[in-house]
Amino acid sequence: AQTVTQSQPEMSVQEAETVTLSCTYDTSESDYYLFWYKQPPSRQMILVIRQEAYKQQNATENRFSVNFQKAAKSFSLKISDSQLGDAAMYFCAYIPLKNRDDKIIFGKGTRLHILP
Amino acid sequence: EAQVTQNPRYLITVTGKKLTVTCSQNMNHEYMSWYRQDPGLGLRQIYYSMNVEVTDKGDVPEGYKVSRKEKRNFPLILESPSPNQTSLYFCASSHGTSGTEQFFGPGTRLTVL
């Protein structure tokens, strides 16, 4: 069965520092997409970054970047120069490219605290 | 403005009283989905729909019904709510599922007494 695991229920980081949130997944598929979503206190789900499994280059969006290790089935999110507005719950998600059953799998989330 | 809307945003009800949470999107998305979010469990998919008149069970469909009579609407129906359905519910939509971004509604906080 396909699963997504976020092993850190909570993390804290000092403002302006760098933090890495981990995500591992289990799949037998070779082609898939991975996502990081952010859920701030407003509860709105916001897409942070997306990675296609067939691309070797790690995705980057401003201060957010991923470390995608396909062989290890690891998809960590690095936040550089952390800001107070980064405080949120972060969810990792997986979608197979040939989505036979159309299900999207989310991890249980990591709550990130930013310390001023 | 492209968006997914849900109503109501907050609802307190009693066990057994049928309720419907509406979801509507204005982006002409084929795929729509309902999730529930519970502490420590993340988001779990309840039902999804690939297009009009096509719906499928997600991971936690028990106690829920959905319908997709129009492309833009995907209501979630609780025929006989129970306290274990107290949760935060999200509707989402996308152009298909393969690699496309899910657009989420603002969430509905449901409490069943």
Tab-separated table of N, CA, C and O in Angstrom, chain A residues 33 35 37 39 43-45 47 50 91 95-97 99 101-104 106-108, chain B residues 9-10 31 35 37 40 42-43 45 48 50 59 90 97-99 101-102 104 106-107:
chain	number	residue	atom	x	y	z
A	33	TYR	N	4.076	12.247	-8.478
A	33	TYR	CA	4.311	13.625	-8.068
A	33	TYR	C	4.284	13.702	-6.548
A	33	TYR	O	3.562	12.958	-5.879
A	35	PHE	N	4.137	16.647	-3.294
A	35	PHE	CA	3.761	18.016	-2.970
A	35	PHE	C	4.028	18.308	-1.501
A	35	PHE	O	3.961	17.414	-0.654
A	37	TYR	N	2.220	20.997	1.137
A	37	TYR	CA	1.183	21.982	1.369
A	37	TYR	C	1.406	22.607	2.734
A	37	TYR	O	1.830	21.947	3.687
A	39	GLN	N	-0.514	24.769	5.835
A	39	GLN	CA	-1.804	25.136	6.422
A	39	GLN	C	-1.550	26.085	7.590
A	39	GLN	O	-1.265	25.652	8.700
A	43	ARG	N	-6.283	27.989	8.402
A	43	ARG	CA	-6.728	26.663	7.958
A	43	ARG	C	-6.713	26.493	6.447
A	43	ARG	O	-6.937	25.392	5.948
A	44	GLN	N	-6.460	27.544	5.707
A	44	GLN	CA	-6.426	27.417	4.255
A	44	GLN	C	-5.238	26.565	3.840
A	44	GLN	O	-4.138	26.747	4.333
A	45	MET	N	-5.461	25.638	2.929
A	45	MET	CA	-4.381	24.790	2.423
A	45	MET	C	-3.739	25.484	1.226
A	45	MET	O	-4.420	25.830	0.261
A	47	LEU	N	-0.519	25.400	-1.595
A	47	LEU	CA	0.563	24.636	-2.202
A	47	LEU	C	1.874	25.393	-2.040
A	47	LEU	O	1.973	26.562	-2.384
A	50	ARG	N	6.135	21.614	-5.614
A	50	ARG	CA	5.782	20.369	-6.283
A	50	ARG	C	7.023	19.777	-6.931
A	50	ARG	O	7.876	20.513	-7.437
A	91	PHE	N	2.013	19.655	5.220
A	91	PHE	CA	1.636	18.312	4.802
A	91	PHE	C	2.382	17.927	3.535
A	91	PHE	O	2.470	18.699	2.583
A	95	ILE	N	1.023	11.628	-5.295
A	95	ILE	CA	0.054	11.237	-6.319
A	95	ILE	C	0.791	10.450	-7.382
A	95	ILE	O	1.727	10.974	-7.986
A	96	PRO	N	0.399	9.207	-7.661
A	96	PRO	CA	1.039	8.486	-8.753
A	96	PRO	C	0.647	9.089	-10.097
A	96	PRO	O	-0.457	9.592	-10.255
A	97	LEU	N	1.548	9.043	-11.048
A	97	LEU	CA	1.284	9.631	-12.365
A	97	LEU	C	0.166	8.890	-13.069
A	97	LEU	O	-0.760	9.486	-13.598
A	99	ASN	N	-2.610	7.340	-12.209
A	99	ASN	CA	-3.396	7.253	-10.981
A	99	ASN	C	-4.601	6.366	-11.208
A	99	ASN	O	-5.694	6.839	-11.460
A	101	ASP	N	-6.415	4.597	-9.249
A	101	ASP	CA	-7.577	4.727	-8.375
A	101	ASP	C	-7.810	6.168	-7.948
A	101	ASP	O	-8.646	6.421	-7.105
A	102	ASP	N	-7.078	7.090	-8.502
A	102	ASP	CA	-7.299	8.523	-8.326
A	102	ASP	C	-7.170	9.006	-6.888
A	102	ASP	O	-7.649	10.074	-6.549
A	103	LYS	N	-6.542	8.225	-6.041
A	103	LYS	CA	-6.401	8.643	-4.649
A	103	LYS	C	-5.141	9.458	-4.463
A	103	LYS	O	-4.113	9.220	-5.080
A	104	ILE	N	-5.264	10.407	-3.572
A	104	ILE	CA	-4.133	11.237	-3.189
A	104	ILE	C	-3.820	10.912	-1.741
A	104	ILE	O	-4.709	10.905	-0.898
A	106	PHE	N	-1.935	11.788	1.762
A	106	PHE	CA	-1.304	12.828	2.556
A	106	PHE	C	-0.609	12.225	3.775
A	106	PHE	O	-1.062	11.206	4.322
A	107	GLY	N	0.467	12.862	4.209
A	107	GLY	CA	1.064	12.528	5.494
A	107	GLY	C	0.249	13.132	6.624
A	107	GLY	O	-0.722	13.861	6.385
A	108	LYS	N	0.656	12.844	7.864
A	108	LYS	CA	-0.102	13.314	9.018
A	108	LYS	C	0.244	14.739	9.412
A	108	LYS	O	-0.416	15.313	10.279
B	9	ARG	N	-19.316	27.286	7.082
B	9	ARG	CA	-17.941	27.251	7.585
B	9	ARG	C	-17.888	26.627	8.970
B	9	ARG	O	-16.894	25.997	9.342
B	10	TYR	N	-18.940	26.807	9.715
B	10	TYR	CA	-19.027	26.219	11.056
B	10	TYR	C	-20.424	25.646	11.229
B	10	TYR	O	-21.405	26.244	10.793
B	31	TYR	N	-11.929	17.052	-11.348
B	31	TYR	CA	-11.739	16.261	-10.131
B	31	TYR	C	-12.141	17.067	-8.904
B	31	TYR	O	-11.731	18.211	-8.729
B	35	TYR	N	-12.117	15.740	2.111
B	35	TYR	CA	-11.188	15.238	3.114
B	35	TYR	C	-11.709	15.608	4.483
B	35	TYR	O	-12.403	16.605	4.660
B	37	GLN	N	-9.956	16.289	8.346
B	37	GLN	CA	-8.681	16.498	9.019
B	37	GLN	C	-8.890	16.347	10.513
B	37	GLN	O	-9.714	17.054	11.115
B	40	GLY	N	-3.398	14.570	14.542
B	40	GLY	CA	-2.575	13.371	14.551
B	40	GLY	C	-2.847	12.402	13.411
B	40	GLY	O	-2.130	11.417	13.258
B	42	GLY	N	-3.782	13.714	10.112
B	42	GLY	CA	-3.599	14.393	8.841
B	42	GLY	C	-4.906	14.494	8.071
B	42	GLY	O	-5.994	14.522	8.653
B	43	LEU	N	-4.793	14.549	6.750
B	43	LEU	CA	-5.966	14.604	5.886
B	43	LEU	C	-6.263	13.212	5.349
B	43	LEU	O	-5.384	12.541	4.817
B	45	GLN	N	-8.920	11.060	2.844
B	45	GLN	CA	-9.874	11.268	1.766
B	45	GLN	C	-11.160	10.494	2.048
B	45	GLN	O	-11.118	9.303	2.367
B	48	TYR	N	-14.217	10.946	-3.646
B	48	TYR	CA	-13.736	11.776	-4.734
B	48	TYR	C	-14.568	11.524	-5.977
B	48	TYR	O	-15.300	10.527	-6.064
B	50	MET	N	-14.224	11.972	-10.326
B	50	MET	CA	-13.422	12.313	-11.508
B	50	MET	C	-14.200	13.158	-12.502
B	50	MET	O	-13.608	13.829	-13.337
B	59	ASP	N	-10.591	6.765	1.566
B	59	ASP	CA	-10.126	5.896	2.642
B	59	ASP	C	-11.095	5.777	3.804
B	59	ASP	O	-11.088	4.790	4.529
B	90	PHE	N	-12.565	19.449	4.400
B	90	PHE	CA	-12.105	20.244	3.272
B	90	PHE	C	-12.604	19.645	1.968
B	90	PHE	O	-12.549	18.434	1.759
B	97	THR	N	-6.030	14.464	-11.622
B	97	THR	CA	-5.228	14.265	-10.423
B	97	THR	C	-3.737	14.161	-10.727
B	97	THR	O	-2.933	14.489	-9.883
B	98	SER	N	-3.376	13.743	-11.890
B	98	SER	CA	-1.974	13.444	-12.156
B	98	SER	C	-1.104	14.689	-12.129
B	98	SER	O	-0.966	15.392	-13.124
B	99	GLY	N	-0.547	14.946	-10.998
B	99	GLY	CA	0.433	16.003	-10.878
B	99	GLY	C	-0.115	17.392	-10.765
B	99	GLY	O	0.640	18.351	-10.639
B	101	GLU	N	-2.193	20.603	-9.128
B	101	GLU	CA	-2.391	21.166	-7.804
B	101	GLU	C	-3.838	21.016	-7.380
B	101	GLU	O	-4.756	21.280	-8.146
B	102	GLN	N	-4.037	20.631	-6.147
B	102	GLN	CA	-5.366	20.609	-5.553
B	102	GLN	C	-5.657	22.005	-5.006
B	102	GLN	O	-4.857	22.574	-4.267
B	104	PHE	N	-7.985	23.997	-2.531
B	104	PHE	CA	-8.800	23.655	-1.369
B	104	PHE	C	-9.789	24.758	-1.025
B	104	PHE	O	-9.511	25.949	-1.195
B	106	PRO	N	-12.105	26.627	2.094
B	106	PRO	CA	-11.665	27.197	3.366
B	106	PRO	C	-11.880	26.277	4.559
B	106	PRO	O	-11.408	26.573	5.651
B	107	GLY	N	-12.579	25.184	4.380
B	107	GLY	CA	-12.816	24.259	5.479
B	107	GLY	C	-14.148	24.485	6.169
B	107	GLY	O	-14.659	25.604	6.217
